[in-house]
PDB file of C-alpha atoms in Angstrom:
ATOM      1  CA  UNK A   1     130.227 115.991  76.269  1.00 49.00           C
ATOM      2  CA  UNK A   2     127.370 116.887  73.904  1.00 58.00           C
ATOM      3  CA  UNK A   3     123.972 117.600  75.300  1.00 64.00           C
ATOM      4  CA  UNK A   4     121.193 115.266  74.149  1.00 60.00           C
ATOM      5  CA  UNK A   5     118.597 116.419  71.640  1.00 70.00           C
ATOM      6  CA  UNK A   6     115.417 118.021  72.991  1.00 76.00           C
ATOM      7  CA  UNK A   7     113.320 115.108  71.694  1.00 78.00           C
ATOM      8  CA  UNK A   8     115.600 112.660  73.559  1.00 74.00           C
ATOM      9  CA  UNK A   9     115.320 114.738  76.748  1.00 71.00           C
ATOM     10  CA  UNK A  10     111.515 114.792  76.524  1.00 76.00           C
ATOM     11  CA  UNK A  11     111.469 110.990  75.971  1.00 75.00           C
ATOM     12  CA  UNK A  12     113.714 110.373  78.989  1.00 70.00           C
ATOM     13  CA  UNK A  13     111.710 112.772  81.155  1.00 72.00           C
ATOM     14  CA  UNK A  14     108.479 110.967  80.129  1.00 75.00           C
ATOM     15  CA  UNK A  15     110.078 107.644  81.070  1.00 71.00           C
ATOM     16  CA  UNK A  16     110.920 108.942  84.510  1.00 69.00           C
ATOM     17  CA  UNK A  17     107.403 110.268  85.060  1.00 74.00           C
ATOM     18  CA  UNK A  18     105.986 106.917  83.998  1.00 75.00           C
ATOM     19  CA  UNK A  19     108.347 105.189  86.431  1.00 71.00           C
ATOM     20  CA  UNK A  20     107.360 107.488  89.268  1.00 71.00           C
ATOM     21  CA  UNK A  21     103.633 107.020  88.583  1.00 76.00           C
ATOM     22  CA  UNK A  22     104.017 103.212  88.362  1.00 72.00           C
ATOM     23  CA  UNK A  23     106.098 103.123  91.515  1.00 69.00           C
ATOM     24  CA  UNK A  24     103.514 105.241  93.350  1.00 71.00           C
ATOM     25  CA  UNK A  25     100.633 103.079  92.101  1.00 73.00           C
ATOM     26  CA  UNK A  26     102.457  99.890  93.104  1.00 68.00           C
ATOM     27  CA  UNK A  27     103.187 101.379  96.528  1.00 67.00           C
ATOM     28  CA  UNK A  28      99.542 102.296  97.113  1.00 68.00           C
ATOM     29  CA  UNK A  29      98.331  98.899  95.832  1.00 67.00           C
ATOM     30  CA  UNK A  30     100.744  96.987  98.051  1.00 63.00           C
ATOM     31  CA  UNK A  31      99.818  98.942 101.148  1.00 61.00           C
ATOM     32  CA  UNK A  32      96.070  98.516 100.544  1.00 60.00           C
ATOM     33  CA  UNK A  33      96.461  94.852  99.724  1.00 57.00           C
ATOM     34  CA  UNK A  34      98.645  94.088 102.700  1.00 54.00           C
ATOM     35  CA  UNK A  35      96.381  96.071 105.060  1.00 51.00           C
ATOM     36  CA  UNK A  36      93.917  93.228 104.892  1.00 47.00           C
ATOM     37  CA  UNK A  37      96.428  90.990 106.752  1.00 47.00           C
ATOM     38  CA  UNK A  38      97.952  93.641 108.943  1.00 50.00           C
ATOM     39  CA  UNK A  39      96.880  92.260 112.340  1.00 55.00           C
ATOM     40  CA  UNK A  40      95.481  88.824 111.553  1.00 75.00           C
ATOM     41  CA  UNK A  41      98.727  86.800 111.443  1.00 77.00           C
ATOM     42  CA  UNK A  42     101.290  86.148 114.159  1.00 77.00           C
ATOM     43  CA  UNK A  43     104.574  84.307 113.597  1.00 77.00           C
ATOM     44  CA  UNK A  44     105.119  81.112 115.623  1.00 75.00           C
ATOM     45  CA  UNK A  45     108.083  81.047 117.973  1.00 73.00           C
ATOM     46  CA  UNK A  46     109.895  78.612 115.635  1.00 77.00           C
ATOM     47  CA  UNK A  47     109.393  80.879 112.598  1.00 76.00           C
ATOM     48  CA  UNK A  48     110.246  84.169 114.296  1.00 75.00           C
ATOM     49  CA  UNK A  49     113.555  84.248 112.394  1.00 83.00           C
ATOM     50  CA  UNK A  50     111.520  84.870 109.182  1.00 80.00           C
ATOM     51  CA  UNK A  51     110.726  88.393 110.250  1.00 78.00           C
ATOM     52  CA  UNK A  52     114.459  89.249 110.665  1.00 83.00           C
ATOM     53  CA  UNK A  53     115.356  87.516 107.437  1.00 84.00           C
ATOM     54  CA  UNK A  54     112.665  89.444 105.599  1.00 80.00           C
ATOM     55  CA  UNK A  55     113.921  92.756 106.973  1.00 80.00           C
ATOM     56  CA  UNK A  56     117.493  91.920 105.923  1.00 86.00           C
ATOM     57  CA  UNK A  57     116.215  90.999 102.481  1.00 85.00           C
ATOM     58  CA  UNK A  58     114.365  94.307 102.310  1.00 82.00           C
ATOM     59  CA  UNK A  59     117.532  96.260 103.087  1.00 84.00           C
ATOM     60  CA  UNK A  60     119.522  94.281 100.477  1.00 87.00           C
ATOM     61  CA  UNK A  61     116.862  94.734  97.761  1.00 84.00           C
ATOM     62  CA  UNK A  62     116.599  98.450  98.507  1.00 82.00           C
ATOM     63  CA  UNK A  63     120.346  98.981  98.220  1.00 84.00           C
ATOM     64  CA  UNK A  64     120.459  96.869  95.090  1.00 85.00           C
ATOM     65  CA  UNK A  65     117.601  98.870  93.598  1.00 80.00           C
ATOM     66  CA  UNK A  66     119.391 102.143  94.230  1.00 79.00           C
ATOM     67  CA  UNK A  67     122.696 100.825  92.831  1.00 81.00           C
ATOM     68  CA  UNK A  68     120.924  99.528  89.715  1.00 79.00           C
ATOM     69  CA  UNK A  69     119.127 102.835  89.147  1.00 73.00           C
ATOM     70  CA  UNK A  70     122.344 104.830  89.602  1.00 73.00           C
ATOM     71  CA  UNK A  71     124.255 102.580  87.201  1.00 72.00           C
ATOM     72  CA  UNK A  72     121.828 101.774  84.401  1.00 67.00           C
ATOM     73  CA  UNK A  73     119.479 104.736  84.064  1.00 64.00           C
ATOM     74  CA  UNK A  74     120.755 107.207  81.448  1.00 57.00           C
ATOM     75  CA  UNK A  75     122.124 110.570  82.480  1.00 53.00           C
ATOM     76  CA  UNK A  76     120.509 113.629  80.972  1.00 46.00           C
ATOM     77  CA  UNK A  77     123.383 115.996  81.481  1.00 43.00           C
ATOM     78  CA  UNK A  78     126.313 116.404  83.909  1.00 48.00           C
ATOM     79  CA  UNK A  79     124.652 119.446  85.541  1.00 50.00           C
ATOM     80  CA  UNK A  80     121.447 117.528  86.157  1.00 54.00           C
ATOM     81  CA  UNK A  81     122.169 114.438  88.370  1.00 57.00           C
ATOM     82  CA  UNK A  82     119.389 111.919  88.853  1.00 65.00           C
ATOM     83  CA  UNK A  83     120.334 110.832  92.416  1.00 66.00           C
ATOM     84  CA  UNK A  84     117.238 112.512  93.857  1.00 67.00           C
ATOM     85  CA  UNK A  85     114.749 110.740  91.615  1.00 70.00           C
ATOM     86  CA  UNK A  86     116.622 107.460  92.129  1.00 72.00           C
ATOM     87  CA  UNK A  87     116.306 107.890  95.877  1.00 73.00           C
ATOM     88  CA  UNK A  88     112.583 108.601  95.544  1.00 73.00           C
ATOM     89  CA  UNK A  89     112.082 105.467  93.399  1.00 74.00           C
ATOM     90  CA  UNK A  90     114.162 103.392  95.848  1.00 78.00           C
ATOM     91  CA  UNK A  91     112.168 104.699  98.785  1.00 77.00           C
ATOM     92  CA  UNK A  92     108.870 103.811  97.090  1.00 75.00           C
ATOM     93  CA  UNK A  93     110.168 100.299  96.289  1.00 77.00           C
ATOM     94  CA  UNK A  94     111.353  99.856  99.900  1.00 79.00           C
ATOM     95  CA  UNK A  95     107.979 100.984 101.347  1.00 75.00           C
ATOM     96  CA  UNK A  96     106.103  98.783  98.955  1.00 72.00           C
ATOM     97  CA  UNK A  97     108.272  95.770  99.823  1.00 76.00           C
ATOM     98  CA  UNK A  98     107.831  96.489 103.507  1.00 76.00           C
ATOM     99  CA  UNK A  99     104.038  96.476 103.060  1.00 69.00           C
ATOM    100  CA  UNK A 100     104.295  93.067 101.388  1.00 70.00           C
ATOM    101  CA  UNK A 101     106.629  91.444 103.938  1.00 74.00           C
ATOM    102  CA  UNK A 102     103.934  89.264 105.500  1.00 67.00           C
ATOM    103  CA  UNK A 103     102.864  87.700 102.223  1.00 76.00           C
ATOM    104  CA  UNK A 104     105.468  84.931 102.306  1.00 77.00           C
ATOM    105  CA  UNK A 105     104.703  83.590 105.807  1.00 79.00           C
ATOM    106  CA  UNK A 106     100.978  83.786 105.125  1.00 80.00           C
ATOM    107  CA  UNK A 107     101.388  81.849 101.861  1.00 82.00           C
ATOM    108  CA  UNK A 108     103.556  79.258 103.653  1.00 84.00           C
ATOM    109  CA  UNK A 109     100.941  79.070 106.434  1.00 85.00           C
ATOM    110  CA  UNK A 110      98.110  78.451 103.936  1.00 86.00           C
ATOM    111  CA  UNK A 111     100.182  75.820 102.099  1.00 87.00           C
ATOM    112  CA  UNK A 112     101.131  73.935 105.306  1.00 88.00           C
ATOM    113  CA  UNK A 113      97.650  72.516 105.957  1.00 88.00           C
ATOM    114  CA  UNK A 114      96.806  74.720 108.986  1.00 89.00           C
ATOM    115  CA  UNK A 115      94.799  73.182 111.799  1.00 91.00           C
ATOM    116  CA  UNK A 116      91.828  74.907 113.399  1.00 92.00           C
ATOM    117  CA  UNK A 117      92.469  76.466 116.808  1.00 87.00           C
ATOM    118  CA  UNK A 118      89.958  77.921 119.280  1.00 87.00           C
ATOM    119  CA  UNK A 119      91.219  79.695 122.373  1.00 83.00           C
ATOM    120  CA  UNK A 120      89.757  81.761 125.198  1.00 86.00           C
ATOM    121  CA  UNK A 121      92.221  84.219 126.657  1.00 85.00           C
ATOM    122  CA  UNK A 122      92.252  87.247 128.884  1.00 86.00           C
ATOM    123  CA  UNK A 123      92.148  90.501 126.951  1.00 86.00           C
ATOM    124  CA  UNK A 124      93.246  94.067 127.648  1.00 86.00           C
ATOM    125  CA  UNK A 125      91.093  96.477 125.630  1.00 84.00           C
ATOM    126  CA  UNK A 126      92.556  99.924 125.129  1.00 81.00           C
ATOM    127  CA  UNK A 127      91.156 102.992 123.453  1.00 77.00           C
ATOM    128  CA  UNK A 128      93.595 105.326 121.652  1.00 72.00           C
ATOM    129  CA  UNK A 129      92.226 108.661 120.499  1.00 66.00           C
ATOM    130  CA  UNK A 130      95.390 109.555 118.557  1.00 66.00           C
ATOM    131  CA  UNK A 131      95.343 106.463 116.290  1.00 62.00           C
ATOM    132  CA  UNK A 132      93.913 107.213 112.885  1.00 62.00           C
ATOM    133  CA  UNK A 133      93.486 103.610 111.654  1.00 66.00           C
ATOM    134  CA  UNK A 134      92.138 101.829 114.718  1.00 74.00           C
ATOM    135  CA  UNK A 135      91.034 103.557 117.880  1.00 79.00           C
ATOM    136  CA  UNK A 136      89.785 100.459 119.676  1.00 84.00           C
ATOM    137  CA  UNK A 137      92.362  97.681 120.168  1.00 83.00           C
ATOM    138  CA  UNK A 138      92.575  94.639 122.306  1.00 86.00           C
ATOM    139  CA  UNK A 139      95.807  92.921 123.434  1.00 83.00           C
ATOM    140  CA  UNK A 140      95.795  89.184 124.144  1.00 84.00           C
ATOM    141  CA  UNK A 141      97.268  88.081 127.453  1.00 83.00           C
ATOM    142  CA  UNK A 142      97.623  84.842 129.336  1.00 75.00           C
ATOM    143  CA  UNK A 143      99.574  81.667 128.564  1.00 76.00           C
ATOM    144  CA  UNK A 144      98.202  80.927 125.099  1.00 74.00           C
ATOM    145  CA  UNK A 145     100.089  80.846 121.773  1.00 73.00           C
ATOM    146  CA  UNK A 146      98.218  84.092 121.014  1.00 77.00           C
ATOM    147  CA  UNK A 147      99.908  86.066 123.831  1.00 78.00           C
ATOM    148  CA  UNK A 148     100.972  89.517 122.685  1.00 76.00           C
ATOM    149  CA  UNK A 149      98.658  89.573 119.701  1.00 79.00           C
ATOM    150  CA  UNK A 150      97.044  92.903 119.063  1.00 80.00           C
ATOM    151  CA  UNK A 151      93.635  93.039 117.341  1.00 83.00           C
ATOM    152  CA  UNK A 152      91.626  95.978 116.058  1.00 83.00           C
ATOM    153  CA  UNK A 153      87.990  95.987 117.180  1.00 84.00           C
ATOM    154  CA  UNK A 154      85.914  97.904 114.647  1.00 82.00           C
ATOM    155  CA  UNK A 155      82.540  97.185 116.262  1.00 85.00           C
ATOM    156  CA  UNK A 156      81.821  99.524 119.173  1.00 87.00           C
ATOM    157  CA  UNK A 157      79.372  97.049 120.820  1.00 89.00           C
ATOM    158  CA  UNK A 158      81.925  94.246 120.721  1.00 88.00           C
ATOM    159  CA  UNK A 159      84.556  96.578 122.205  1.00 88.00           C
ATOM    160  CA  UNK A 160      82.186  97.402 125.106  1.00 89.00           C
ATOM    161  CA  UNK A 161      81.557  93.690 125.638  1.00 89.00           C
ATOM    162  CA  UNK A 162      85.331  93.018 125.681  1.00 87.00           C
ATOM    163  CA  UNK A 163      85.826  95.876 128.159  1.00 88.00           C
ATOM    164  CA  UNK A 164      83.212  94.347 130.469  1.00 88.00           C
ATOM    165  CA  UNK A 165      84.310  90.688 130.285  1.00 88.00           C
ATOM    166  CA  UNK A 166      88.080  91.173 129.806  1.00 88.00           C
ATOM    167  CA  UNK A 167      88.081  87.861 127.936  1.00 89.00           C
ATOM    168  CA  UNK A 168      88.141  87.011 124.256  1.00 88.00           C
ATOM    169  CA  UNK A 169      87.316  83.901 122.239  1.00 89.00           C
ATOM    170  CA  UNK A 170      89.382  83.511 119.104  1.00 87.00           C
ATOM    171  CA  UNK A 171      88.900  81.192 116.139  1.00 90.00           C
ATOM    172  CA  UNK A 172      92.129  80.745 114.187  1.00 89.00           C
ATOM    173  CA  UNK A 173      94.224  78.327 112.160  1.00 90.00           C
ATOM    174  CA  UNK A 174      97.692  77.262 113.364  1.00 87.00           C
ATOM    175  CA  UNK A 175     100.645  75.950 111.365  1.00 88.00           C
ATOM    176  CA  UNK A 176     104.397  75.709 112.033  1.00 87.00           C
ATOM    177  CA  UNK A 177     104.733  79.204 110.509  1.00 85.00           C
ATOM    178  CA  UNK A 178     102.230  80.984 112.705  1.00 84.00           C
ATOM    179  CA  UNK A 179      98.621  81.587 113.636  1.00 85.00           C
ATOM    180  CA  UNK A 180      96.068  83.307 111.400  1.00 85.00           C
ATOM    181  CA  UNK A 181      93.060  84.841 113.129  1.00 86.00           C
ATOM    182  CA  UNK A 182      89.780  84.194 111.429  1.00 86.00           C
ATOM    183  CA  UNK A 183      87.300  85.672 113.884  1.00 87.00           C
ATOM    184  CA  UNK A 184      87.000  86.732 117.464  1.00 87.00           C
ATOM    185  CA  UNK A 185      84.270  87.755 119.942  1.00 88.00           C
ATOM    186  CA  UNK A 186      83.877  88.612 123.559  1.00 85.00           C
ATOM    187  CA  UNK A 187      83.809  85.588 125.904  1.00 84.00           C
ATOM    188  CA  UNK A 188      81.743  85.475 129.056  1.00 81.00           C
ATOM    189  CA  UNK A 189      83.505  86.976 132.103  1.00 75.00           C
ATOM    190  CA  UNK A 190      85.368  84.471 134.314  1.00 68.00           C
ATOM    191  CA  UNK A 191      83.458  83.408 137.404  1.00 65.00           C
ATOM    192  CA  UNK A 192      85.511  84.041 140.602  1.00 55.00           C
ATOM    193  CA  UNK A 193      84.793  81.497 143.385  1.00 47.00           C
TER     194      UNK A 193
END
């Protein structure tokens, strides 16, 4: 087998670097864009299957991406296999798709004419010093559709109010696909008789 010309090798190497840079930029953009919705949407019980279906689709797309890269990208030389770069590209595609998994249910939620929902529930505020993204979180408890929801509290004063009252008031929209949180604040503490 004859080796490709140096100009052809440079062109193919340039294409791979362009692919890597575009894959990395797409990965970063998808993570940043999806971070806006990271903790503001919760699947409804009837639509919980969508999470499993989206994970299965992610695995299938990742395997298909790797197979396509292995089959259709040109080989530079027999002594220089491209499996490593194909694995890197596949990993970046998989991470980018994982970051975008919640886009479909959120789009379905917005298109399903969601109804406003206001709820007051008991809250369990927790501080985590090891977390880099959000040190102050609150877990929703009680018998509301929001049970188990985890929210990040960026405002220190609101976190202290939640710690004192142990109750949270949430404004959201609800649809058959889930619940999207719009805002929340500390509710007054419950009065014990």
